[in-house]
Short mmCIF file of C-alpha atoms and ligand atoms in Angstrom, two decimals:
data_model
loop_
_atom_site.label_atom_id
_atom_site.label_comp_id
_atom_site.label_asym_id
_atom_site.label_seq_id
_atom_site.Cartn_x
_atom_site.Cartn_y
_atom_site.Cartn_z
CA UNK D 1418 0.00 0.00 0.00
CA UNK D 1419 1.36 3.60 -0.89
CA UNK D 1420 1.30 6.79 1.25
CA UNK D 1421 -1.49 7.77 2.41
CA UNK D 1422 -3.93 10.69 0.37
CA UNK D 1423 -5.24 13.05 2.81
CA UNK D 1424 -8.74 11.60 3.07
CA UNK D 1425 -7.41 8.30 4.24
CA UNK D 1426 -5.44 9.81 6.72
CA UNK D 1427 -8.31 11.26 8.30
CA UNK D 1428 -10.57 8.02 7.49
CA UNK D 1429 -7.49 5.69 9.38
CA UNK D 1430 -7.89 7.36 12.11
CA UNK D 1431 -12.10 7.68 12.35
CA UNK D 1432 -11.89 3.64 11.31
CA UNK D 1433 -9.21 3.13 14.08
CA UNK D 1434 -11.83 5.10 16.81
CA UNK D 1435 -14.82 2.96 15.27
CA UNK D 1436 -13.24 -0.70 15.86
CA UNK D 1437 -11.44 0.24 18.76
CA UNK D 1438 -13.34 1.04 22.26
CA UNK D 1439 -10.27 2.21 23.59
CA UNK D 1440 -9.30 4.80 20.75
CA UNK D 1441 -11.56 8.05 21.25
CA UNK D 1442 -11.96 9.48 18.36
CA UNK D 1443 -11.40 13.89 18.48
CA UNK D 1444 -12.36 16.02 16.22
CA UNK D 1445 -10.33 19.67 16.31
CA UNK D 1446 -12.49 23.07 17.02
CA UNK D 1447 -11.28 24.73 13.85
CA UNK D 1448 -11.50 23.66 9.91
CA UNK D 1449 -8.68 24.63 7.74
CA UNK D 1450 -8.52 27.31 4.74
CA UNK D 1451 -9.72 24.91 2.22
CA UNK D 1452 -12.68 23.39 4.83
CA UNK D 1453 -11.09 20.36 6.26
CA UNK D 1454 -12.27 19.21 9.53
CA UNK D 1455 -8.99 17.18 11.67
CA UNK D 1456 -8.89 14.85 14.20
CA UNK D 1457 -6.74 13.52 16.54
CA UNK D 1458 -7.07 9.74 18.61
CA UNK D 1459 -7.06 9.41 22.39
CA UNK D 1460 -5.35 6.03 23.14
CA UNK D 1461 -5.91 4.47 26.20
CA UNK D 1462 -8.23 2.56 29.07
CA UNK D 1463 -10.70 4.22 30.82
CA UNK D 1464 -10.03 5.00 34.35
CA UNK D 1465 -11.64 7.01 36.89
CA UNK D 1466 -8.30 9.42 37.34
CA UNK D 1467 -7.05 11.38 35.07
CA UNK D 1468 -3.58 9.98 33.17
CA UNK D 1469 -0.97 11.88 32.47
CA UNK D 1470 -1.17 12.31 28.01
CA UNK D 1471 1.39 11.90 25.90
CA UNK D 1472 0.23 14.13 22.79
CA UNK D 1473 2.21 13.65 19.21
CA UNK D 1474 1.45 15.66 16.38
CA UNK D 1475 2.96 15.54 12.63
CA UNK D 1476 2.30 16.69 9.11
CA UNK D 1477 2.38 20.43 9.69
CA UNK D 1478 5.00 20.38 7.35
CA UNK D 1479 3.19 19.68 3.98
CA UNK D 1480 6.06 18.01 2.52
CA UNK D 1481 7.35 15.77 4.90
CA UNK D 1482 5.05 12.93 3.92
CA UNK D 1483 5.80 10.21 6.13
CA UNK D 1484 5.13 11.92 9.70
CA UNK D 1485 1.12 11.00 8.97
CA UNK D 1486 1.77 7.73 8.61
CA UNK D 1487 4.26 7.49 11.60
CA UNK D 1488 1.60 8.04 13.37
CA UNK D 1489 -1.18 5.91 12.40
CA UNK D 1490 0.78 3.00 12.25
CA UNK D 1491 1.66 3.84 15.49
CA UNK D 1492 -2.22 4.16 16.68
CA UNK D 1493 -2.64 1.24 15.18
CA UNK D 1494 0.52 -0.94 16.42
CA UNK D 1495 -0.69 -0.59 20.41
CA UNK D 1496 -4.33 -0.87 19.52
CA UNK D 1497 -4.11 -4.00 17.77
CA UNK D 1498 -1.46 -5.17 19.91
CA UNK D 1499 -3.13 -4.55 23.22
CA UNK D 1500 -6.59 -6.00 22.10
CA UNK D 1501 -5.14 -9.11 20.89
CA UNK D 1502 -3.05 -9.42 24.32
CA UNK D 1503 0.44 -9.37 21.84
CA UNK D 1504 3.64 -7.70 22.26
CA UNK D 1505 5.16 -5.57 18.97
CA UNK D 1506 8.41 -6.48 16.77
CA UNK D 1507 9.61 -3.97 15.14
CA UNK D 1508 12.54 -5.23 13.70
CA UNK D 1509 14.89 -6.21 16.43
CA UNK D 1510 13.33 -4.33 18.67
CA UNK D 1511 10.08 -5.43 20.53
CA UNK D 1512 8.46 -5.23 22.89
CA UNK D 1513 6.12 -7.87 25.30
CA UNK D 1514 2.32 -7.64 25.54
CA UNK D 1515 2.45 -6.38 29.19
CA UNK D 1516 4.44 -3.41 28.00
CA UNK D 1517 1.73 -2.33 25.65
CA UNK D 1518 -0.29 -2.53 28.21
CA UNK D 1519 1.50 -0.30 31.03
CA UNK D 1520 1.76 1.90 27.48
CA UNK D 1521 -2.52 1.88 27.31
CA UNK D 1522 -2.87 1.92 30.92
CA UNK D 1523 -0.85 4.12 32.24
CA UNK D 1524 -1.04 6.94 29.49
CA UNK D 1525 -3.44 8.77 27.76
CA UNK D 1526 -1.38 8.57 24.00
CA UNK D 1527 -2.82 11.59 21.79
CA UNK D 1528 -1.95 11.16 18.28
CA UNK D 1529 -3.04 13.74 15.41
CA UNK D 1530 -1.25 13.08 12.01
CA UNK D 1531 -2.52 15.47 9.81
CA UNK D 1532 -2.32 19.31 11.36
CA UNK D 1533 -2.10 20.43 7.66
CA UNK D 1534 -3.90 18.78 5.81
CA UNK D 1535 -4.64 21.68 2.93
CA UNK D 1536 -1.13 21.78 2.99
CA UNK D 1537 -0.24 17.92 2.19
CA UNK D 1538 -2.71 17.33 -0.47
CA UNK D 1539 -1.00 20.54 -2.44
CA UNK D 1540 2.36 18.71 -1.72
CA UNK D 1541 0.99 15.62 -2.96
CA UNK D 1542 -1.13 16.49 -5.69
CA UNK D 1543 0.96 19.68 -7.26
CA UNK D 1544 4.29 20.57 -5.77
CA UNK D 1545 5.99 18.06 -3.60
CA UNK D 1546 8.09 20.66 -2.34
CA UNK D 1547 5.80 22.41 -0.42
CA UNK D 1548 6.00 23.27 2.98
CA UNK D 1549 3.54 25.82 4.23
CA UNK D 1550 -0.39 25.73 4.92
CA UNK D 1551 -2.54 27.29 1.83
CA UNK D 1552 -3.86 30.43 3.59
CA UNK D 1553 -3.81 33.09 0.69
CA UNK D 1554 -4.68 36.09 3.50
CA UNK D 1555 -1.42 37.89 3.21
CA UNK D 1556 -0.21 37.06 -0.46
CA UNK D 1557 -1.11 39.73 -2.81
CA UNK D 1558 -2.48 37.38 -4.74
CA UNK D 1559 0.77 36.67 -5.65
CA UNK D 1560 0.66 32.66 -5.68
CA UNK D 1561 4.48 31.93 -4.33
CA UNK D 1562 3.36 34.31 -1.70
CA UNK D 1563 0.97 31.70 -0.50
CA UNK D 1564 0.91 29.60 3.35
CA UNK D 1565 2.41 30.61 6.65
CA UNK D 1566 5.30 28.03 8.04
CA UNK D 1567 2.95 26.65 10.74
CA UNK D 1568 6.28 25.81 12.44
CA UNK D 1569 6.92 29.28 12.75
CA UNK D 1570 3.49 30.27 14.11
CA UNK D 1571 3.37 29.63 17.72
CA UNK D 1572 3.70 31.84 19.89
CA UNK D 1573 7.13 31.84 21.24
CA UNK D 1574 10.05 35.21 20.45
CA UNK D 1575 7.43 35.35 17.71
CA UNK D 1576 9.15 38.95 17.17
CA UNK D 1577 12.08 38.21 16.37
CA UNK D 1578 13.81 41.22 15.28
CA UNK D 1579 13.78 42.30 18.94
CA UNK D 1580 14.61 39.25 20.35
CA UNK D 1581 17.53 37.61 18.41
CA UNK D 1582 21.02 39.69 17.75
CA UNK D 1583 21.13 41.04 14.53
CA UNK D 1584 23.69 38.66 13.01
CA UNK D 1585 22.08 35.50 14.49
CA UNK D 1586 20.77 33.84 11.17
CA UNK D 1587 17.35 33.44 12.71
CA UNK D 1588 15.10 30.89 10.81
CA UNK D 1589 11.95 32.86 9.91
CA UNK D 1590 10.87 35.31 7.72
CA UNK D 1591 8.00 38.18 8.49
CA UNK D 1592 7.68 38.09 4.24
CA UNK D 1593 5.70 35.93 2.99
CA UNK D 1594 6.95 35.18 -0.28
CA UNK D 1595 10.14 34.52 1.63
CA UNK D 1596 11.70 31.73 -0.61
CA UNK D 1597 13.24 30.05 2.41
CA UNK D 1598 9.09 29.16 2.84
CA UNK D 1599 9.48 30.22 6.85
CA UNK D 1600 6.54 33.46 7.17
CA UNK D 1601 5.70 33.40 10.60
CA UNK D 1602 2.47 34.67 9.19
CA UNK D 1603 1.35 38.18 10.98
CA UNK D 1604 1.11 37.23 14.54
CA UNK D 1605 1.25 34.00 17.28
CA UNK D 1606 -1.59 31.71 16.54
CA UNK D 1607 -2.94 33.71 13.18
CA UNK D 1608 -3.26 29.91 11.83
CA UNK D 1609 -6.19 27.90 12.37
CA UNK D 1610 -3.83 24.44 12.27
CA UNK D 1611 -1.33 26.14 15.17
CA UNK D 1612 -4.52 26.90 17.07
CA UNK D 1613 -5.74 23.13 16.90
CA UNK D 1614 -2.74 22.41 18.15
CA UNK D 1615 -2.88 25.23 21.31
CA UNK D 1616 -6.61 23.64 21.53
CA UNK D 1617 -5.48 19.70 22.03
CA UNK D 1618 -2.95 21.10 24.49
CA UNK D 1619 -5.29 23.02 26.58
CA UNK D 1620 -7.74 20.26 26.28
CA UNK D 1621 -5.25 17.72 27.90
CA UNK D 1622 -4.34 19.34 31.08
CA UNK D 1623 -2.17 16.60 31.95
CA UNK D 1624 0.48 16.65 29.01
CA UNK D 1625 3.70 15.89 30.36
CA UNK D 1626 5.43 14.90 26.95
CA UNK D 1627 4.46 16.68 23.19
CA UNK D 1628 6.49 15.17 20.02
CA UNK D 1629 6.03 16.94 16.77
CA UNK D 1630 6.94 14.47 13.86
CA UNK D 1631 8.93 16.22 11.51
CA UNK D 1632 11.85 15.41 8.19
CA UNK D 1633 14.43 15.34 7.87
CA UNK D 1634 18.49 14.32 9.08
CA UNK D 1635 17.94 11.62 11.31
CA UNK D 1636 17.57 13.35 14.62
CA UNK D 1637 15.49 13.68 17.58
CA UNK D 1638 15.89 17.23 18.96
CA UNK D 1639 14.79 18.76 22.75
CA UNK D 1640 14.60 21.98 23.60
CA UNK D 1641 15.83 24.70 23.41
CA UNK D 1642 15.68 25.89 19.21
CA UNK D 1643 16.54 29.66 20.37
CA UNK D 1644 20.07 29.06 21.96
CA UNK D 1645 21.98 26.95 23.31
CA UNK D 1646 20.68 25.27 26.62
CA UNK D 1647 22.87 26.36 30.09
CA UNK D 1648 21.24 25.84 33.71
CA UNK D 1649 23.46 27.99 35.61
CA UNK D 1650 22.01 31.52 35.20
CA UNK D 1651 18.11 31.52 35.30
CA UNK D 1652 17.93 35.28 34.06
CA UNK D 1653 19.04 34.94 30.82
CA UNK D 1654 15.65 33.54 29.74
CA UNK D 1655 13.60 34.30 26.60
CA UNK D 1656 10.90 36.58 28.94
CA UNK D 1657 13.75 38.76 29.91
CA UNK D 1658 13.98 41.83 27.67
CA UNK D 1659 17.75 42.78 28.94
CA UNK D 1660 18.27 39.79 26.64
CA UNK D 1661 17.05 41.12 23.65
CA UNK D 1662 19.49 41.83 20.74
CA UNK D 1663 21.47 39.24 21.95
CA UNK D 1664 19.83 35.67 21.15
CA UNK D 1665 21.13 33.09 18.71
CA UNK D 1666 24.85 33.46 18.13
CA UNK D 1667 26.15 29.98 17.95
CA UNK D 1668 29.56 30.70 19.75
CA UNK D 1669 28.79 34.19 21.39
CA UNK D 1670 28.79 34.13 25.57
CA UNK D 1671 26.17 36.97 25.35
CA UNK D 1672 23.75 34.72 25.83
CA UNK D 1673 22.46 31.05 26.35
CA UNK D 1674 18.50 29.84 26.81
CA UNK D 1675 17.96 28.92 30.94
CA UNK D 1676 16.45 25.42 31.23
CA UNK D 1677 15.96 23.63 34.45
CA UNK D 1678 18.73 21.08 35.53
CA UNK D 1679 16.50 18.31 35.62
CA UNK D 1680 13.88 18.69 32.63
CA UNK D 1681 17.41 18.93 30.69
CA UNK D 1682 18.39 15.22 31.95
CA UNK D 1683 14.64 14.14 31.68
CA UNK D 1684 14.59 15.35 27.80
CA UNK D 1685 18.34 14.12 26.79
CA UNK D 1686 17.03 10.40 28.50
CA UNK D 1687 14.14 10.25 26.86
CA UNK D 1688 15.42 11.07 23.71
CA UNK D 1689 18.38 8.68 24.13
CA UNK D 1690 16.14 5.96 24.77
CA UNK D 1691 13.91 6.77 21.53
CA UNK D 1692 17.06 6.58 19.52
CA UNK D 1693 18.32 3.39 21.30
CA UNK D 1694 15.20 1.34 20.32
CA UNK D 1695 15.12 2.94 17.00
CA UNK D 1696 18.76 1.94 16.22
CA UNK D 1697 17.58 -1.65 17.43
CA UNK D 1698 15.35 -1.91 14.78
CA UNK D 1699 17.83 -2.39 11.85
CA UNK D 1700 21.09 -0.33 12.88
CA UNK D 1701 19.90 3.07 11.81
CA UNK D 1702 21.76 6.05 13.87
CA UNK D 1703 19.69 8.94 14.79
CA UNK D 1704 21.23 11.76 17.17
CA UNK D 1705 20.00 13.00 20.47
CA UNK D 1706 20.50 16.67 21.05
CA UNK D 1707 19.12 20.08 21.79
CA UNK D 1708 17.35 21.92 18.79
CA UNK D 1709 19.96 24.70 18.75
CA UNK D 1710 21.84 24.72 15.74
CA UNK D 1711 23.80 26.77 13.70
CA UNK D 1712 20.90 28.60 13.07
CA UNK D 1713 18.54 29.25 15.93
CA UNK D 1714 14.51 29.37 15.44
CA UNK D 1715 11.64 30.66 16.97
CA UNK D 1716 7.99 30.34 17.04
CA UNK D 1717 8.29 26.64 17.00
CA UNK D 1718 5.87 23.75 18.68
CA UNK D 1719 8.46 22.48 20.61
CA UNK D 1720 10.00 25.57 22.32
CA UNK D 1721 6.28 26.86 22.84
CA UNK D 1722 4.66 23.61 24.38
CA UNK D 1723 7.76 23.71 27.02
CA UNK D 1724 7.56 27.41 27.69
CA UNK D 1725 4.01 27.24 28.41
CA UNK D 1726 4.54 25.76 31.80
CA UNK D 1727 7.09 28.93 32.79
CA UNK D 1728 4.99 31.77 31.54
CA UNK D 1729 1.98 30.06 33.37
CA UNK D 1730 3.73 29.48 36.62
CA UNK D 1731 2.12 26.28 37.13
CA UNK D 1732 4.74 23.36 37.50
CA UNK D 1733 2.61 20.68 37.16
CA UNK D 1734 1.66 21.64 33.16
CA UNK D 1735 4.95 20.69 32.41
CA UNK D 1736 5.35 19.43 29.06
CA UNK D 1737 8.61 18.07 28.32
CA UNK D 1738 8.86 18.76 24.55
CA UNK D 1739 10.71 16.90 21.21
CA UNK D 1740 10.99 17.49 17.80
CA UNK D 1741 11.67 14.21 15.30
CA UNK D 1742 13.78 14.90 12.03
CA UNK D 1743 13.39 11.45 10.88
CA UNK D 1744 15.14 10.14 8.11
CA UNK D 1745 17.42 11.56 4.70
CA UNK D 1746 14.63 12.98 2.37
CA UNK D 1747 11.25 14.45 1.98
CA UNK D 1748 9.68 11.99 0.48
CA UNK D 1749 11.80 8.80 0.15
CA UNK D 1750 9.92 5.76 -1.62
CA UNK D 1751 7.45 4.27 0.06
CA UNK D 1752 9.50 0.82 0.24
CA UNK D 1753 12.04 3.09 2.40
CA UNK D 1754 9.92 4.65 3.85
CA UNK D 1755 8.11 1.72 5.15
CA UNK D 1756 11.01 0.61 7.10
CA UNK D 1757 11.52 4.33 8.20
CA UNK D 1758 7.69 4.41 9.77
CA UNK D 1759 9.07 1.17 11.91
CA UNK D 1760 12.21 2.56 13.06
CA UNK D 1761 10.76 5.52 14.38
CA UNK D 1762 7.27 3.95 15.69
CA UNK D 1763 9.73 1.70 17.72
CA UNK D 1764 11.43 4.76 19.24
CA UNK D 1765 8.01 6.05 19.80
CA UNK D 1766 6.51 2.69 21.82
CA UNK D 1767 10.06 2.89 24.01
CA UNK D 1768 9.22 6.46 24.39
CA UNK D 1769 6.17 6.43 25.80
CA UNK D 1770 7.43 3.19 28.40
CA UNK D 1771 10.10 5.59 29.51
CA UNK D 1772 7.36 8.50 30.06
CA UNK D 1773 5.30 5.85 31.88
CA UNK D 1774 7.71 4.78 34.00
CA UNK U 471 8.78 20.33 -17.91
CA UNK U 472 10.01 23.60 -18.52
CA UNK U 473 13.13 24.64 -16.62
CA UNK U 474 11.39 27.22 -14.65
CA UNK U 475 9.76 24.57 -12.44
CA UNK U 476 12.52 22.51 -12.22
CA UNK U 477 13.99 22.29 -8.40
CA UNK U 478 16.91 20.68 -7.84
CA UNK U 479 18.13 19.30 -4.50
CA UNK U 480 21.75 20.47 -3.96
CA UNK U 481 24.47 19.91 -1.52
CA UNK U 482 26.28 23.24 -0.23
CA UNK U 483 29.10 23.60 1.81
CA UNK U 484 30.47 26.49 2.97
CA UNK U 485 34.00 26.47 4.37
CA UNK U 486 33.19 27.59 8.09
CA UNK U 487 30.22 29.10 9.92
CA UNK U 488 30.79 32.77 9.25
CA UNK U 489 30.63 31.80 5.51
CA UNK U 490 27.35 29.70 5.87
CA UNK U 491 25.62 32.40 8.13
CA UNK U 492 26.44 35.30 5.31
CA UNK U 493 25.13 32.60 2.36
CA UNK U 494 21.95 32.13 4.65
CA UNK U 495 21.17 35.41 5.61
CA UNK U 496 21.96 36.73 1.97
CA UNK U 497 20.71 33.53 -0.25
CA UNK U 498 17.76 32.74 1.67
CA UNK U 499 17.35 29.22 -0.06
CA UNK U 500 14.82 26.94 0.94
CA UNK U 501 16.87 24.46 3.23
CA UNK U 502 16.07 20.58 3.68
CA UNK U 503 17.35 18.89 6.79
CA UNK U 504 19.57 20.68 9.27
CA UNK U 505 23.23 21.60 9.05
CA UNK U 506 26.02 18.85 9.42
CA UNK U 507 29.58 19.67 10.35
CA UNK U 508 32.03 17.86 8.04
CA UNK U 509 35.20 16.31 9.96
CA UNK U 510 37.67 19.01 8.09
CA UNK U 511 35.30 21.61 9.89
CA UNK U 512 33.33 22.53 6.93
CA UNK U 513 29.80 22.97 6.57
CA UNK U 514 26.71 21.05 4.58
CA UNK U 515 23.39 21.28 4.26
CA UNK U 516 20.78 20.34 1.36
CA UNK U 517 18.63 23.35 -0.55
CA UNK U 518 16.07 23.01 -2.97
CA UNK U 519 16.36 25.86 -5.34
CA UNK U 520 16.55 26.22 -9.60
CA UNK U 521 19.18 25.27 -11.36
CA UNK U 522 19.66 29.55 -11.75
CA UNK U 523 19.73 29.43 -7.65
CA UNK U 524 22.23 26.98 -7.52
CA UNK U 525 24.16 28.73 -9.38
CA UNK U 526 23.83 31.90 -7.19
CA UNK U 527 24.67 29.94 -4.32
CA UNK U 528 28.22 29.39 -5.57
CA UNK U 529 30.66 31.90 -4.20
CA UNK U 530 34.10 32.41 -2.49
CA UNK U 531 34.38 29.39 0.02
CA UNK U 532 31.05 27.78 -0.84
CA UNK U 533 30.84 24.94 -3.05
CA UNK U 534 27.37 23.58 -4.33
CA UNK U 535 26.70 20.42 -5.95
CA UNK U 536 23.39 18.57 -7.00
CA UNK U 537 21.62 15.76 -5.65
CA UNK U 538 19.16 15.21 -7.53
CA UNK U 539 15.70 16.52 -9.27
CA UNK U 540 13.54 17.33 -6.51
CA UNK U 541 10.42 17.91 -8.82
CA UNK U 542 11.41 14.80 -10.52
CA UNK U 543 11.65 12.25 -7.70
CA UNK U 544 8.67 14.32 -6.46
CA UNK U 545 6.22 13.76 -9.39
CA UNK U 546 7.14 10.20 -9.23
CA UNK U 547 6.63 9.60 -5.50
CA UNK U 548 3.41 11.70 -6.36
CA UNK U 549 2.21 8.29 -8.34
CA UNK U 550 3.29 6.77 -4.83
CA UNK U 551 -0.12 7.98 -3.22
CA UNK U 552 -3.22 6.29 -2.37
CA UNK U 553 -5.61 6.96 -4.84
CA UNK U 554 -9.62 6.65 -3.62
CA UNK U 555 -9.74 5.72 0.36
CA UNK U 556 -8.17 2.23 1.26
CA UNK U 557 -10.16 2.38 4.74
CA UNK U 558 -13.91 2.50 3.15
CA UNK U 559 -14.84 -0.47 3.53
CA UNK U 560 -16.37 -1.21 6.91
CA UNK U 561 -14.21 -3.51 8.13
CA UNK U 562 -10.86 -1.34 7.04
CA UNK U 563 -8.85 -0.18 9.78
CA UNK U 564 -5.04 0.72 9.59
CA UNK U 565 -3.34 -1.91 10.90
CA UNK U 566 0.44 -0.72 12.16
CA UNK U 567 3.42 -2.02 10.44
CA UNK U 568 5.08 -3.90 13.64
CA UNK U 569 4.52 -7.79 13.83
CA UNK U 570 1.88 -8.98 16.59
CA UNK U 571 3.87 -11.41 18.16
CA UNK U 572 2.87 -13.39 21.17
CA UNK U 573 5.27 -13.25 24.19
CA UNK U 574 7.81 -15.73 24.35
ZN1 ZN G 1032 9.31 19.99 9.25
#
């Protein structure tokens, strides 16, 4: 079977929440530019306390295929699994029934595969190279000029300019017929797909972990994207403004993003783990480290799903947060990217045993 | 296919960071991937641009070299996608790529 068109995307997951009493099926608040209505699963038993949710996300990315189907193979993997009392191979990695089952018991697993799903039927239907959503508000009518980087759009240094140094090569654009295809679009949140997201956040109060599924280099990233990480000086922090100008140089000592001690070692083990039970699978390296690059980003899902927890002063919505770069290519053959979907849905299963433990 | 649609998927390395940040900031070519460090310290990272791009990319200390045809491969993985809905049928569910395997 090839890749998945954007209708069966959406009916994978509504047949996964039909057959499977455990899968709740959720439908998000807003429908896209082109009228698409998305939804997301809820994996998990029923209990009478509330779990703590694991909540994954891909495909905001139009062009980076393969993050959809991650994640209903994934959905599907522990459903099946669990109701048929079996563990999962993937490869030579696998895992035993009752695993699966601390996974379904002891989390609530959120999946939602498709955030952009205007943008993924453009990339798969007319130019496989696109990244963005299809929102036309800001482009002239000038066609290139179309979409808003949806991994630009959250709300997080969203003004960049004043934030970052002026020689950090920042990863945005405020133009939107930027040819880099990063507009931030006009403000935090102007999207209706980076809302959905906000929206399946809020609605699971108890998010401790949020993965966004992305391609590609073979890499699973933690925060911070803005600057490098350092736990030694808690004001230099993106909410202080005495910090302004001087965000995102690589090498500079001006500045370096504060992140608690122990989230750091939480994030770097749990993405160790992920790439250790990936690399099981069939010997494939992927690389655990911070976002930070040479270039430094902003507005992304990962950088704004952690911060939420600081700028709402509430500890316990702490939401340890990842980014996947999985694989070597956009949109690699599906008989590659077959065995791609199993390396990185076994780093996902090990994943969510290491949040559960 | 006319050459104006053409995008090509090109390798460019730039001989240290202070080179890469000026193509970046200046270029402003749609990157693929992230940036990999090369073990004589030089830097790589894939773009997707037209062939007249790629050759704007090339400059003192930066050397670019293609891949492949981006809107080739892409057309043809484009025949690589579902056509209809695979999960119609009543009884179609997705159903995972891992083996069900009993415990041992
Ligand atoms: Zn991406």
């Amino acid at each position: 079977m090839p890749y998945l068109n954007i209708n069966e995307v959406e009916s994978g997951v509504i047949s996964l929440a039909a057959a499977f009493p455990k899968a709740e099926l959720v439908q998000l608040p807003e429908p896209t530019f082109e009228g698409r209505t998305c939804h997301a699963l809820r994996i998990g038993t029923h209990r009478l306390e509330p779990k703590p949710a694991v909540v994954l996300i891909g495909g905001a990315h139009a062009r980076e295929w393969g993050s959809s189907e991650i994640l209903v193979n994934l959905a599907a993997d522990l459903l099946h699994a669990h109701t048929g009392g079996t563990g999962l191979a993937y490869g030579g990695t696998s895992f035993t029934s009752a695993q699966v089952r601390t996974i379904m018991e002891e989390l609530d697993v959120v999946v939602f595969p498709l955030v952009n799903p205007d943008g993924r039927n453009y990339s798969q239907t007319v130019d496989p190279m696109w990244r963005r959503n299809r929102n036309p508000a800001r482009s002239g009518g000038n066609p290139a000029a179309i979409g808003v980087d949806l991994n630009r759009n959250y709300d997080h240094l969203f003004d960049y300019r004043t934030a970052f140094h002026p020689l950090a090569p920042v990863r945005v654009s405020d133009d939107p017929a930027d040819p880099d295809q990063v507009y931030q679009g006009p403000e935090p949140f102007s999207e209706v797909e980076t809302r959905n997201v906000r929206w399946l956040l809020d609605r699971f109060t108890r998010t401790h972990w949020f993965v966004d599924v992305h391609s590609y280099t073979q890499k699973m990233l933690y925060v911070w994207g803005d600057d490098q990480n350092q736990s030694v000086d808690p004001a230099k922090n993106f909410r202080n403004p005495l910090f302004d100008g001087k965000r995102g140089l690589k090498d500079g000592l001006l500045y370096a993003e504060f992140v608690d001690e122990g989230d750091a070692d939480d994030s770097a083990v749990l993405a160790e783990r992920f790439c250790e039970a990936l690399k099981g699978v069939r010997g494939t390296e992927y690389t655990p480290e911070p976002a930070f690059d040479l270039y430094p980003t902003c507005g992304t899902s990962d950088d704004y799903a952690y911060a939420r927890h600081i700028l709402s002063d509430q500890e316990e919505e702490k939401i340890l947060a990842f980014t996947i770069e999985w694989g070597t290519a956009f949109h690699p053959p599906w008989a590659e990217m077959k065995k791609i979907v199993l390396d990185v849905d076994a780093g996902l299963v090990q994943f969510c045993l290491t949040a559960a433990a | 296919m006319p050459t104006a649609y053409t995008i090509l998927r090109v390798r460019v390395t730039a001989q240290d960071a202070d080179t890469l940040r000026a193509l970046l900031r200046d270029a402003r070519p749609d990157v693929g991937g992230r940036i990999g460090q090369n073990p004589d310290g030089s830097l790589s990272f894939d773009a997707y641009v037209s062939p007249e791009q790629a050759q704007d990319l090339a400059r003192e200390g930066v050397s670019v070299e293609t891949i492949e045809d981006a809107t080739a491969n892409g057309r043809a993985r484009q025949a690589e996608v579902g056509e209809g809905d695979r999960f119609a049928a009543e009884d179609a569910v997705p159903q995972g790529l891992a083996l069900k395997v009993q415990d041992i």
